[in-house]
Amino acid sequence: MNNVLIAYATYSGNTKEAAELLADALGAAGCRAELHRIGTERVPDVSRHDALVVGSFTWAEGAVPEEVKDFILDVGYKPPRVFVFGTGDTQFGGDDLFCRAAVKLARFYESPMPPLKIEQSPRGEQEARVARWAGEIASVLREVTA
Ligand SMILES: Cc1cc2nc3c(=O)[nH]c(=O)nc-3n(C[C@H](O)[C@H](O)[C@H](O)COP(=O)(O)O)c2cc1C
């Protein structure tokens, strides 16, 4: 069973909700998922996991939050399989800035999949997208770790 660490940063709770939904969805897709809230606990040993998922909100005109940058530095290396999701708000500037932090992080990590962008809370109609994305992660991991 593939072991996935979901590390997320949240300010007002949307990204936490998304991380928890994703953990359940990865479980349903046959993975073991562990949650880590960035900035609140000791950074886990990422190398003990088959994949890292990073979840981040977007800040001030497309910025990656400082605590996420600190987490990246604390991890200290680029793990080979990193997937990224983000929550954001289209009211902050349209397509270009929407979930821009997730786009930047996915590019930085050369993620094998495009980032999942969630508008605010993932509850409701966006839940199915989270579940689909989790299923895609599970199938990428099945291929690379088979
Ligand atoms: C000051 C401020 C700036 C923001 N800038 C952006 C932005 O540039 N792009 C975006 O998609 N969302 C932006 N947002 C929206 C948040 O990323 C969004 O509400 C997110 O879901 C918050 O996540 P959290 O509830 O996990 O803290 C901004 C929010 C605030 C308060």
mmCIF file of C-alpha atoms and ligand atoms in Angstrom:
data_model
loop_
_atom_site.group_PDB
_atom_site.id
_atom_site.type_symbol
_atom_site.label_atom_id
_atom_site.label_comp_id
_atom_site.label_asym_id
_atom_site.label_seq_id
_atom_site.Cartn_x
_atom_site.Cartn_y
_atom_site.Cartn_z
ATOM 1 C CA MET A 1 0.000 0.000 0.000
ATOM 2 C CA ASN A 2 1.414 3.394 -0.976
ATOM 3 C CA ASN A 3 2.089 5.772 1.841
ATOM 4 C CA VAL A 4 1.331 9.464 1.199
ATOM 5 C CA LEU A 5 2.206 12.448 3.374
ATOM 6 C CA ILE A 6 -0.201 15.383 2.952
ATOM 7 C CA ALA A 7 1.451 18.563 4.220
ATOM 8 C CA TYR A 8 -0.832 21.584 4.155
ATOM 9 C CA ALA A 9 -0.856 25.197 5.245
ATOM 10 C CA THR A 10 -4.082 26.892 6.217
ATOM 11 C CA TYR A 11 -5.101 30.232 7.615
ATOM 12 C CA SER A 12 -8.893 30.190 7.694
ATOM 13 C CA GLY A 13 -9.543 26.460 7.251
ATOM 14 C CA ASN A 14 -10.302 25.865 3.539
ATOM 15 C CA THR A 15 -7.020 24.114 2.809
ATOM 16 C CA LYS A 16 -7.394 22.010 5.966
ATOM 17 C CA GLU A 17 -10.839 20.873 4.767
ATOM 18 C CA ALA A 18 -9.391 20.028 1.370
ATOM 19 C CA ALA A 19 -6.498 18.113 2.963
ATOM 20 C CA GLU A 20 -8.886 16.078 5.105
ATOM 21 C CA LEU A 21 -11.149 15.299 2.136
ATOM 22 C CA LEU A 22 -8.114 14.291 0.119
ATOM 23 C CA ALA A 23 -6.881 12.003 2.912
ATOM 24 C CA ASP A 24 -10.245 10.205 2.923
ATOM 25 C CA ALA A 25 -10.272 9.999 -0.867
ATOM 26 C CA LEU A 26 -6.735 8.613 -0.997
ATOM 27 C CA GLY A 27 -7.765 6.042 1.612
ATOM 28 C CA ALA A 28 -10.713 5.044 -0.593
ATOM 29 C CA ALA A 29 -8.296 4.797 -3.548
ATOM 30 C CA GLY A 30 -6.113 2.315 -1.662
ATOM 31 C CA CYS A 31 -3.369 4.546 -0.201
ATOM 32 C CA ARG A 32 -2.400 5.240 3.380
ATOM 33 C CA ALA A 33 -2.498 9.021 3.967
ATOM 34 C CA GLU A 34 -0.949 10.925 6.857
ATOM 35 C CA LEU A 35 -1.772 14.594 7.508
ATOM 36 C CA HIS A 36 0.736 17.237 8.599
ATOM 37 C CA ARG A 37 -0.261 20.826 9.257
ATOM 38 C CA ILE A 38 2.677 22.980 8.206
ATOM 39 C CA GLY A 39 4.019 25.277 10.897
ATOM 40 C CA THR A 40 2.446 23.552 13.866
ATOM 41 C CA GLU A 41 4.435 20.370 14.400
ATOM 42 C CA ARG A 42 7.897 19.009 13.768
ATOM 43 C CA VAL A 43 8.474 18.409 10.058
ATOM 44 C CA PRO A 44 8.010 14.678 9.360
ATOM 45 C CA ASP A 45 10.635 12.586 7.582
ATOM 46 C CA VAL A 46 9.377 12.894 4.000
ATOM 47 C CA SER A 47 11.728 10.161 2.747
ATOM 48 C CA ARG A 48 9.669 7.578 4.669
ATOM 49 C CA HIS A 49 6.719 8.185 2.316
ATOM 50 C CA ASP A 50 6.129 7.097 -1.278
ATOM 51 C CA ALA A 51 4.785 10.540 -2.183
ATOM 52 C CA LEU A 52 4.360 14.023 -0.795
ATOM 53 C CA VAL A 53 1.230 16.116 -1.355
ATOM 54 C CA VAL A 54 1.600 19.827 -0.602
ATOM 55 C CA GLY A 55 -1.540 21.905 -0.058
ATOM 56 C CA SER A 56 -1.400 25.675 0.116
ATOM 57 C CA PHE A 57 -3.602 28.709 0.045
ATOM 58 C CA THR A 58 -2.455 31.686 -2.061
ATOM 59 C CA TRP A 59 -1.516 34.953 -0.466
ATOM 60 C CA ALA A 60 -0.960 38.566 -1.501
ATOM 61 C CA GLU A 61 -1.154 38.674 -5.317
ATOM 62 C CA GLY A 62 -0.206 35.115 -6.032
ATOM 63 C CA ALA A 63 2.354 34.590 -3.271
ATOM 64 C CA VAL A 64 3.344 31.299 -1.673
ATOM 65 C CA PRO A 65 2.876 31.659 2.126
ATOM 66 C CA GLU A 66 6.105 32.050 4.125
ATOM 67 C CA GLU A 67 5.383 28.945 6.230
ATOM 68 C CA VAL A 68 5.215 26.859 3.055
ATOM 69 C CA LYS A 69 8.597 28.226 1.927
ATOM 70 C CA ASP A 70 10.007 27.382 5.372
ATOM 71 C CA PHE A 71 8.589 23.856 5.092
ATOM 72 C CA ILE A 72 10.283 23.386 1.703
ATOM 73 C CA LEU A 73 13.591 24.504 3.206
ATOM 74 C CA ASP A 74 13.120 22.268 6.259
ATOM 75 C CA VAL A 75 12.465 19.227 4.045
ATOM 76 C CA GLY A 76 15.766 20.131 2.431
ATOM 77 C CA TYR A 77 15.501 18.219 -0.842
ATOM 78 C CA LYS A 78 13.069 17.756 -3.731
ATOM 79 C CA PRO A 79 11.305 14.416 -3.259
ATOM 80 C CA PRO A 80 10.710 12.588 -6.549
ATOM 81 C CA ARG A 81 6.903 12.417 -6.391
ATOM 82 C CA VAL A 82 5.213 15.616 -5.224
ATOM 83 C CA PHE A 83 1.584 16.491 -5.970
ATOM 84 C CA VAL A 84 0.169 19.943 -5.229
ATOM 85 C CA PHE A 85 -3.275 21.283 -4.496
ATOM 86 C CA GLY A 86 -4.354 24.775 -3.552
ATOM 87 C CA THR A 87 -7.340 26.707 -2.411
ATOM 88 C CA GLY A 88 -7.848 30.242 -3.599
ATOM 89 C CA ASP A 89 -10.410 32.821 -4.541
ATOM 90 C CA THR A 90 -11.077 33.952 -8.114
ATOM 91 C CA GLN A 91 -12.130 37.362 -6.775
ATOM 92 C CA PHE A 92 -8.468 38.132 -6.076
ATOM 93 C CA GLY A 93 -7.552 38.726 -9.699
ATOM 94 C CA GLY A 94 -8.867 36.182 -12.158
ATOM 95 C CA ASP A 95 -7.231 33.199 -13.802
ATOM 96 C CA ASP A 96 -3.633 34.303 -13.557
ATOM 97 C CA LEU A 97 -3.592 34.785 -9.777
ATOM 98 C CA PHE A 98 -6.107 32.061 -8.882
ATOM 99 C CA CYS A 99 -4.321 29.414 -6.802
ATOM 100 C CA ARG A 100 -1.058 30.811 -8.102
ATOM 101 C CA ALA A 101 0.858 29.405 -5.113
ATOM 102 C CA ALA A 102 -0.160 25.863 -6.119
ATOM 103 C CA VAL A 103 0.922 26.498 -9.708
ATOM 104 C CA LYS A 104 4.327 27.787 -8.551
ATOM 105 C CA LEU A 105 4.830 24.861 -6.176
ATOM 106 C CA ALA A 106 3.897 22.251 -8.789
ATOM 107 C CA ARG A 107 6.392 23.816 -11.191
ATOM 108 C CA PHE A 108 9.110 23.957 -8.519
ATOM 109 C CA TYR A 109 8.638 20.271 -7.699
ATOM 110 C CA GLU A 110 8.207 19.225 -11.342
ATOM 111 C CA SER A 111 5.038 17.479 -10.306
ATOM 112 C CA PRO A 112 3.862 14.581 -12.485
ATOM 113 C CA MET A 113 0.309 15.989 -12.425
ATOM 114 C CA PRO A 114 -1.177 19.476 -12.825
ATOM 115 C CA PRO A 115 -2.098 21.115 -9.502
ATOM 116 C CA LEU A 116 -5.657 20.791 -8.219
ATOM 117 C CA LYS A 117 -7.194 24.252 -7.807
ATOM 118 C CA ILE A 118 -10.099 24.616 -5.400
ATOM 119 C CA GLU A 119 -12.295 27.687 -5.057
ATOM 120 C CA GLN A 120 -12.474 28.398 -1.315
ATOM 121 C CA SER A 121 -14.086 25.478 0.573
ATOM 122 C CA PRO A 122 -13.974 22.119 -1.207
ATOM 123 C CA ARG A 123 -17.326 21.035 0.249
ATOM 124 C CA GLY A 124 -20.203 20.489 -2.148
ATOM 125 C CA GLU A 125 -19.741 20.176 -5.894
ATOM 126 C CA GLN A 126 -15.916 20.334 -5.715
ATOM 127 C CA GLU A 127 -15.713 17.163 -3.583
ATOM 128 C CA ALA A 128 -15.963 14.974 -6.676
ATOM 129 C CA ARG A 129 -12.925 16.738 -8.199
ATOM 130 C CA VAL A 130 -10.903 16.041 -5.054
ATOM 131 C CA ALA A 131 -11.905 12.363 -5.237
ATOM 132 C CA ARG A 132 -10.947 12.151 -8.938
ATOM 133 C CA TRP A 133 -7.596 13.816 -8.293
ATOM 134 C CA ALA A 134 -6.906 11.353 -5.459
ATOM 135 C CA GLY A 135 -7.693 8.485 -7.824
ATOM 136 C CA GLU A 136 -5.201 9.853 -10.360
ATOM 137 C CA ILE A 137 -2.487 10.110 -7.694
ATOM 138 C CA ALA A 138 -3.172 6.514 -6.656
ATOM 139 C CA SER A 139 -2.806 5.295 -10.230
ATOM 140 C CA VAL A 140 0.437 7.264 -10.816
ATOM 141 C CA LEU A 141 1.836 5.704 -7.636
ATOM 142 C CA ARG A 142 0.731 2.206 -8.614
ATOM 143 C CA GLU A 143 2.652 2.599 -11.883
ATOM 144 C CA VAL A 144 5.881 3.955 -10.400
ATOM 145 C CA THR A 145 6.047 1.691 -7.371
ATOM 146 C CA ALA A 146 4.844 -1.527 -9.052
HETATM 147 C C1 LIG B 1 -4.862 39.084 1.712
HETATM 148 C C2 LIG B 1 -5.334 37.915 0.869
HETATM 149 C C3 LIG B 1 -4.785 37.743 -0.395
HETATM 150 C C4 LIG B 1 -5.214 36.676 -1.206
HETATM 151 N N1 LIG B 1 -4.671 36.535 -2.460
HETATM 152 C C5 LIG B 1 -5.111 35.527 -3.264
HETATM 153 C C6 LIG B 1 -4.579 35.347 -4.576
HETATM 154 O O1 LIG B 1 -3.714 36.103 -5.060
HETATM 155 N N2 LIG B 1 -5.032 34.314 -5.326
HETATM 156 C C7 LIG B 1 -6.002 33.446 -4.860
HETATM 157 O O2 LIG B 1 -6.386 32.519 -5.601
HETATM 158 N N3 LIG B 1 -6.525 33.591 -3.624
HETATM 159 C C8 LIG B 1 -6.112 34.599 -2.812
HETATM 160 N N4 LIG B 1 -6.637 34.749 -1.542
HETATM 161 C C9 LIG B 1 -7.708 33.819 -1.112
HETATM 162 C C10 LIG B 1 -7.223 32.647 -0.261
HETATM 163 O O3 LIG B 1 -6.130 31.970 -0.866
HETATM 164 C C11 LIG B 1 -8.370 31.651 -0.075
HETATM 165 O O4 LIG B 1 -9.402 32.266 0.678
HETATM 166 C C12 LIG B 1 -7.945 30.363 0.560
HETATM 167 O O5 LIG B 1 -8.977 29.404 0.420
HETATM 168 C C13 LIG B 1 -7.614 30.503 2.032
HETATM 169 O O6 LIG B 1 -7.184 29.262 2.512
HETATM 170 P P1 LIG B 1 -7.311 28.840 4.028
HETATM 171 O O7 LIG B 1 -8.788 28.939 4.427
HETATM 172 O O8 LIG B 1 -6.823 27.435 4.083
HETATM 173 O O9 LIG B 1 -6.466 29.772 4.827
HETATM 174 C C14 LIG B 1 -6.205 35.789 -0.725
HETATM 175 C C15 LIG B 1 -6.746 35.976 0.561
HETATM 176 C C16 LIG B 1 -6.329 37.030 1.352
HETATM 177 C C17 LIG B 1 -6.948 37.200 2.719
#
